C-alpha cells in the first residue's frame, strides 16, 4: 500500500499535464466539431453539419488527397533510407562519430530555418537550378508547379528527418550481438545476406515504430507548407493540417476546423491500427 501510494504520487504530475494539455483539449475539439463557433459568439450546437460540409467540400477531399500523397512519398523513404544509413554508420571505422553527427545535424536545425534555406535553393534562380543549368538542363519550377511543389517539400522532410530515425535504428543495431554476424560470415553469408537474415528480422519492432512515428509526423506536418508554399500553388500543398489552420485562424470557423481535425485523427487512428494488425500477422507467421 505504501509503495502504491508513492507510485501514484510520482505519476500524478505527468497525469495532470496529460489531462490539461491532451485529454481536455481533445474533448473540447470534439465538442466544437458539433458546433458553429467563431470566438466572438458562444458555440451553437449544429449536430453533424460540419461533418456534412466536409464531405461535400471539394477542398477537403483535395487536402486529404494531398496528405496521403505526401505521406506515401515521405514515410517509405524515411523508413528505408534511415535504416540503411544506420547500417552504414554502425561500422567500426575511424571518424565514424563525425559522420553520425553530420547526418544528424539537420535534425538540430529549426524547421523554419530549414524551410527558408530550401526555399532559397528551390527558387527559380536558386542554387539547385543553377547546378542544373551547368549540365544544360532547363530550370525546374520546384515550388511554383502543381507537379513538383509537394515533391519538393517531401525532399526537405526526408533530408531533415532521416538523421533522427537513423539514431533510433542505430540503437537497435548496436543491441544485436556481433557474434551472430560472425557466425553468418563463417557460413559464407555476404553483406546483404547477413542483414536479410539477421538485422531486418531482429529490428522489425523498431521498423514498425519508425513507420508509425513517421506516419504521424507526415500527417501533422504544417510548418514546411506554411513557410515554403503557403498551401499553393492552387492548393496543391494544402494538407488537412494546413486546412485546419486556414479554417480556424484565417476564416475564424473553429467548428468546421475542429471537424476536420477529428476526421484527421480518425484517419491516423485507422492507419495505425492497420499497421499494428499487419505487424501482429507478421509476428505470428514467424
Short mmCIF file of C-alpha atoms in Angstrom, two decimals:
data_model
loop_
_atom_site.label_atom_id
_atom_site.label_comp_id
_atom_site.label_asym_id
_atom_site.label_seq_id
_atom_site.Cartn_x
_atom_site.Cartn_y
_atom_site.Cartn_z
CA UNK A 1 0.00 0.00 0.00
CA UNK A 2 2.87 2.35 0.84
CA UNK A 3 4.60 1.69 -2.50
CA UNK A 4 1.35 2.04 -4.41
CA UNK A 5 0.62 5.42 -2.82
CA UNK A 6 4.10 6.69 -3.70
CA UNK A 7 3.77 5.35 -7.24
CA UNK A 8 0.59 7.39 -7.75
CA UNK A 9 2.34 10.38 -6.22
CA UNK A 10 5.13 10.19 -8.80
CA UNK A 11 2.66 9.60 -11.63
CA UNK A 12 0.34 12.46 -10.69
CA UNK A 13 2.36 15.34 -12.26
CA UNK A 14 2.51 13.59 -15.63
CA UNK A 15 -1.17 12.64 -15.33
CA UNK A 16 -2.16 16.24 -14.59
CA UNK A 17 -0.15 17.54 -17.56
CA UNK A 18 -1.67 14.86 -19.81
CA UNK A 19 -5.14 15.85 -18.64
CA UNK A 20 -4.59 19.59 -19.09
CA UNK A 21 -2.72 19.60 -22.39
CA UNK A 22 -4.07 16.47 -24.14
CA UNK A 23 -7.32 14.98 -22.87
CA UNK A 24 -9.22 18.19 -22.12
CA UNK A 25 -8.21 19.86 -25.45
CA UNK A 26 -9.17 16.69 -27.34
CA UNK A 27 -12.58 16.65 -25.65
CA UNK A 28 -13.04 20.36 -26.38
CA UNK A 29 -12.20 19.89 -30.07
CA UNK A 30 -14.66 17.01 -30.37
CA UNK A 31 -17.34 19.18 -28.77
CA UNK A 32 -16.58 22.14 -31.04
CA UNK A 33 -16.84 19.89 -34.10
CA UNK A 34 -20.59 19.69 -33.43
CA UNK A 35 -20.97 23.45 -33.09
CA UNK A 36 -20.76 26.69 -35.05
CA UNK A 37 -18.14 28.75 -33.25
CA UNK A 38 -16.27 31.88 -34.33
CA UNK A 39 -14.78 33.02 -30.97
CA UNK A 40 -16.93 36.16 -30.87
CA UNK A 41 -20.18 34.37 -30.04
CA UNK A 42 -20.91 31.34 -27.83
CA UNK A 43 -20.78 27.92 -29.54
CA UNK A 44 -24.07 26.98 -31.21
CA UNK A 45 -24.84 23.27 -31.50
CA UNK A 46 -25.37 22.25 -35.13
CA UNK A 47 -25.08 18.47 -34.91
CA UNK A 48 -23.34 16.81 -37.86
CA UNK A 49 -23.47 19.85 -40.13
CA UNK A 50 -19.71 20.42 -40.00
CA UNK A 51 -19.04 16.81 -40.99
CA UNK A 52 -21.59 17.02 -43.81
CA UNK A 53 -19.89 20.20 -45.01
CA UNK A 54 -16.53 18.44 -45.00
CA UNK A 55 -17.80 15.52 -47.09
CA UNK A 56 -19.37 17.96 -49.58
CA UNK A 57 -16.31 20.20 -49.69
CA UNK A 58 -14.04 19.67 -52.69
CA UNK A 59 -11.19 21.43 -50.89
CA UNK A 60 -11.40 18.89 -48.07
CA UNK A 61 -11.05 15.94 -50.44
CA UNK A 62 -8.16 17.63 -52.25
CA UNK A 63 -6.43 18.29 -48.91
CA UNK A 64 -6.99 14.65 -47.93
CA UNK A 65 -5.51 13.52 -51.25
CA UNK A 66 -2.52 15.83 -50.78
CA UNK A 67 -1.98 14.49 -47.25
CA UNK A 68 -1.90 10.87 -48.45
CA UNK A 69 0.34 11.81 -51.39
CA UNK A 70 2.79 13.49 -49.02
CA UNK A 71 2.66 10.54 -46.61
CA UNK A 72 3.30 7.98 -49.37
CA UNK A 73 6.37 9.91 -50.51
CA UNK A 74 7.80 10.62 -47.04
CA UNK A 75 7.25 7.61 -44.78
CA UNK A 76 8.68 4.81 -47.00
CA UNK A 77 11.68 6.98 -47.93
CA UNK A 78 12.44 7.89 -44.31
CA UNK A 79 11.94 4.32 -43.09
CA UNK A 80 14.22 2.74 -45.70
CA UNK A 81 16.90 5.41 -46.16
CA UNK A 82 17.42 5.96 -42.42
CA UNK A 83 17.72 2.20 -41.89
CA UNK A 84 20.46 1.76 -44.47
CA UNK A 85 22.12 4.93 -43.25
CA UNK A 86 22.17 3.47 -39.73
CA UNK A 87 23.75 0.28 -41.09
CA UNK A 88 26.47 2.31 -42.79
CA UNK A 89 27.34 4.38 -39.70
CA UNK A 90 27.27 1.27 -37.50
CA UNK A 91 30.71 0.32 -38.74
CA UNK A 92 33.89 0.45 -36.66
CA UNK A 93 35.76 3.00 -38.74
CA UNK A 94 37.98 5.93 -37.85
CA UNK A 95 35.96 9.14 -37.54
CA UNK A 96 32.58 7.38 -37.77
CA UNK A 97 31.19 9.58 -34.99
CA UNK A 98 31.74 12.63 -37.19
CA UNK A 99 29.65 11.01 -39.93
CA UNK A 100 26.89 10.27 -37.44
CA UNK A 101 26.94 13.88 -36.31
CA UNK A 102 26.89 15.15 -39.89
CA UNK A 103 23.82 13.07 -40.75
CA UNK A 104 22.08 14.04 -37.50
CA UNK A 105 22.87 17.76 -37.77
CA UNK A 106 19.77 18.67 -39.90
CA UNK A 107 17.56 17.47 -37.05
CA UNK A 108 19.05 20.18 -34.82
CA UNK A 109 18.16 22.98 -37.24
CA UNK A 110 14.83 24.76 -36.73
CA UNK A 111 12.12 23.69 -39.17
CA UNK A 112 11.51 27.34 -40.10
CA UNK A 113 15.21 27.89 -40.86
CA UNK A 114 15.27 24.67 -42.86
CA UNK A 115 12.21 25.77 -44.84
CA UNK A 116 13.68 29.19 -45.61
CA UNK A 117 17.02 27.66 -46.65
CA UNK A 118 15.45 25.17 -49.02
CA UNK A 119 13.00 27.76 -50.33
CA UNK A 120 16.01 29.82 -51.40
CA UNK A 121 17.64 26.77 -53.02
CA UNK A 122 14.37 25.85 -54.80
CA UNK A 123 13.89 29.39 -56.16
CA UNK A 124 13.77 29.88 -59.92
CA UNK A 125 17.30 31.34 -59.81
CA UNK A 126 18.36 29.39 -56.74
CA UNK A 127 21.26 27.03 -56.18
CA UNK A 128 19.59 23.87 -57.48
CA UNK A 129 18.50 25.41 -60.77
CA UNK A 130 21.96 26.93 -61.15
CA UNK A 131 23.55 23.49 -60.81
CA UNK A 132 21.03 22.07 -63.26
CA UNK A 133 21.86 24.81 -65.77
CA UNK A 134 25.52 23.80 -65.64
CA UNK A 135 24.66 20.50 -67.32
CA UNK A 136 22.46 22.18 -69.92
CA UNK A 137 19.02 21.40 -68.48
CA UNK A 138 16.12 23.82 -68.11
CA UNK A 139 15.21 25.23 -64.71
CA UNK A 140 12.65 23.24 -62.70
CA UNK A 141 9.72 25.13 -61.11
CA UNK A 142 10.22 23.37 -57.79
CA UNK A 143 7.73 25.32 -55.66
CA UNK A 144 5.66 27.04 -58.34
CA UNK A 145 4.28 23.99 -60.17
CA UNK A 146 1.49 21.71 -59.02
CA UNK A 147 3.51 18.72 -60.19
CA UNK A 148 6.67 19.42 -58.21
CA UNK A 149 5.69 21.51 -55.17
CA UNK A 150 4.71 18.62 -52.92
CA UNK A 151 7.66 16.54 -54.11
CA UNK A 152 9.98 19.41 -53.15
CA UNK A 153 8.51 19.58 -49.64
CA UNK A 154 8.85 15.80 -49.31
CA UNK A 155 12.55 16.05 -50.22
CA UNK A 156 13.07 18.59 -47.43
CA UNK A 157 11.18 16.42 -44.95
CA UNK A 158 13.27 13.35 -45.74
CA UNK A 159 16.51 15.36 -45.63
CA UNK A 160 15.74 16.71 -42.18
CA UNK A 161 14.19 13.57 -40.73
CA UNK A 162 16.50 10.70 -41.69
CA UNK A 163 19.11 11.65 -39.07
CA UNK A 164 16.60 11.37 -36.24
CA UNK A 165 15.35 7.94 -37.29
CA UNK A 166 18.92 6.85 -38.05
CA UNK A 167 19.72 7.26 -34.33
CA UNK A 168 16.71 5.13 -33.40
CA UNK A 169 17.80 2.38 -35.78
CA UNK A 170 21.39 2.70 -34.61
CA UNK A 171 20.37 1.99 -31.02
CA UNK A 172 18.64 -1.19 -32.18
CA UNK A 173 21.56 -2.28 -34.35
CA UNK A 174 24.04 -1.90 -31.53
CA UNK A 175 21.88 -4.17 -29.37
CA UNK A 176 22.41 -7.06 -31.83
CA UNK A 177 25.21 -9.40 -30.80
CA UNK A 178 28.23 -9.23 -33.17
CA UNK A 179 28.60 -12.99 -32.74
CA UNK A 180 25.54 -13.51 -34.92
CA UNK A 181 27.22 -11.71 -37.82
CA UNK A 182 30.48 -13.59 -37.21
CA UNK A 183 28.64 -16.90 -37.37
CA UNK A 184 26.92 -15.83 -40.59
CA UNK A 185 30.27 -14.86 -42.14
CA UNK A 186 31.67 -18.27 -41.25
CA UNK A 187 28.73 -19.82 -43.08
CA UNK A 188 29.63 -17.74 -46.12
CA UNK A 189 26.94 -15.06 -45.88
CA UNK A 190 27.68 -11.80 -47.67
CA UNK A 191 26.70 -8.24 -46.74
CA UNK A 192 23.10 -8.41 -47.93
CA UNK A 193 22.52 -11.96 -46.73
CA UNK A 194 23.66 -11.09 -43.21
CA UNK A 195 21.26 -8.17 -42.95
CA UNK A 196 18.36 -10.00 -44.58
CA UNK A 197 18.74 -12.98 -42.22
CA UNK A 198 19.80 -11.20 -39.01
CA UNK A 199 19.36 -7.43 -38.99
CA UNK A 200 15.91 -6.96 -40.50
CA UNK A 201 14.13 -9.72 -38.52
CA UNK A 202 15.66 -8.61 -35.21
CA UNK A 203 14.82 -4.92 -35.59
CA UNK A 204 11.35 -5.46 -37.04
CA UNK A 205 9.69 -3.85 -33.97
CA UNK A 206 11.88 -0.77 -34.48
CA UNK A 207 10.95 -0.64 -38.16
CA UNK A 208 7.30 -0.74 -37.12
CA UNK A 209 7.90 2.01 -34.55
CA UNK A 210 9.64 4.24 -37.11
CA UNK A 211 6.84 3.64 -39.61
CA UNK A 212 4.16 4.66 -37.12
CA UNK A 213 6.03 7.70 -35.82
CA UNK A 214 6.95 8.94 -39.30
CA UNK A 215 3.34 8.41 -40.41
CA UNK A 216 2.04 10.58 -37.59
CA UNK A 217 4.72 13.16 -38.38
CA UNK A 218 3.74 13.21 -42.05
CA UNK A 219 0.04 13.65 -41.31
CA UNK A 220 0.63 16.55 -38.92
CA UNK A 221 3.32 18.39 -40.92
CA UNK A 222 2.42 22.04 -41.27
CA UNK A 223 5.42 24.36 -40.97
CA UNK A 224 7.05 23.45 -44.28
CA UNK A 225 3.81 24.04 -46.19
CA UNK A 226 3.24 27.36 -44.45
CA UNK A 227 6.74 28.77 -44.99
CA UNK A 228 7.66 27.31 -48.38
CA UNK A 229 4.43 27.40 -50.40
CA UNK A 230 1.58 28.81 -48.30
CA UNK A 231 -0.51 25.82 -49.37
CA UNK A 232 -0.08 26.59 -53.07
CA UNK A 233 0.24 26.65 -55.93
CA UNK A 234 -3.52 26.17 -56.47
CA UNK A 235 -3.76 24.37 -53.11
CA UNK A 236 -1.50 21.56 -54.34
CA UNK A 237 0.34 21.55 -50.98
CA UNK A 238 -2.69 22.21 -48.77
CA UNK A 239 -2.89 19.26 -46.39
CA UNK A 240 -5.56 18.57 -43.77
CA UNK A 241 -3.50 20.17 -41.02
CA UNK A 242 -2.96 23.28 -43.15
CA UNK A 243 -6.68 23.37 -43.91
CA UNK A 244 -7.42 23.23 -40.17
CA UNK A 245 -5.14 26.24 -39.74
CA UNK A 246 -6.86 28.14 -42.55
CA UNK A 247 -10.37 27.45 -41.31
CA UNK A 248 -9.54 28.20 -37.67
CA UNK A 249 -7.24 31.23 -37.87
CA UNK A 250 -7.94 32.75 -41.28
CA UNK A 251 -11.67 32.07 -41.69
CA UNK A 252 -12.36 32.06 -37.91
CA UNK A 253 -14.52 28.95 -38.32
CA UNK A 254 -13.46 26.85 -35.35
CA UNK A 255 -16.37 24.44 -35.58
CA UNK A 256 -15.54 23.35 -39.12
CA UNK A 257 -11.81 23.31 -38.34
CA UNK A 258 -12.46 21.05 -35.34
CA UNK A 259 -14.49 18.66 -37.50
CA UNK A 260 -11.60 18.40 -39.98
CA UNK A 261 -9.20 17.79 -37.08
CA UNK A 262 -11.40 14.97 -35.76
CA UNK A 263 -11.56 13.38 -39.22
CA UNK A 264 -7.77 13.63 -39.47
CA UNK A 265 -7.47 11.91 -36.09
CA UNK A 266 -9.72 9.09 -37.30
CA UNK A 267 -7.59 8.64 -40.46
CA UNK A 268 -4.37 8.43 -38.41
CA UNK A 269 -6.02 6.03 -35.96
CA UNK A 270 -7.18 3.70 -38.75
CA UNK A 271 -3.74 3.67 -40.39
CA UNK A 272 -2.05 2.96 -37.05
CA UNK A 273 -4.43 0.08 -36.30
CA UNK A 274 -3.84 -1.40 -39.76
CA UNK A 275 -0.08 -1.17 -39.18
CA UNK A 276 -0.44 -2.92 -35.83
CA UNK A 277 -2.54 -5.70 -37.35
CA UNK A 278 -0.02 -6.17 -40.15
CA UNK A 279 2.82 -6.31 -37.60
CA UNK A 280 0.97 -8.85 -35.45
CA UNK A 281 0.28 -11.00 -38.51
CA UNK A 282 3.98 -10.97 -39.44
CA UNK A 283 4.96 -11.88 -35.87
CA UNK A 284 2.52 -14.81 -35.85
CA UNK A 285 3.77 -16.08 -39.22
CA UNK A 286 7.37 -16.13 -37.91
#
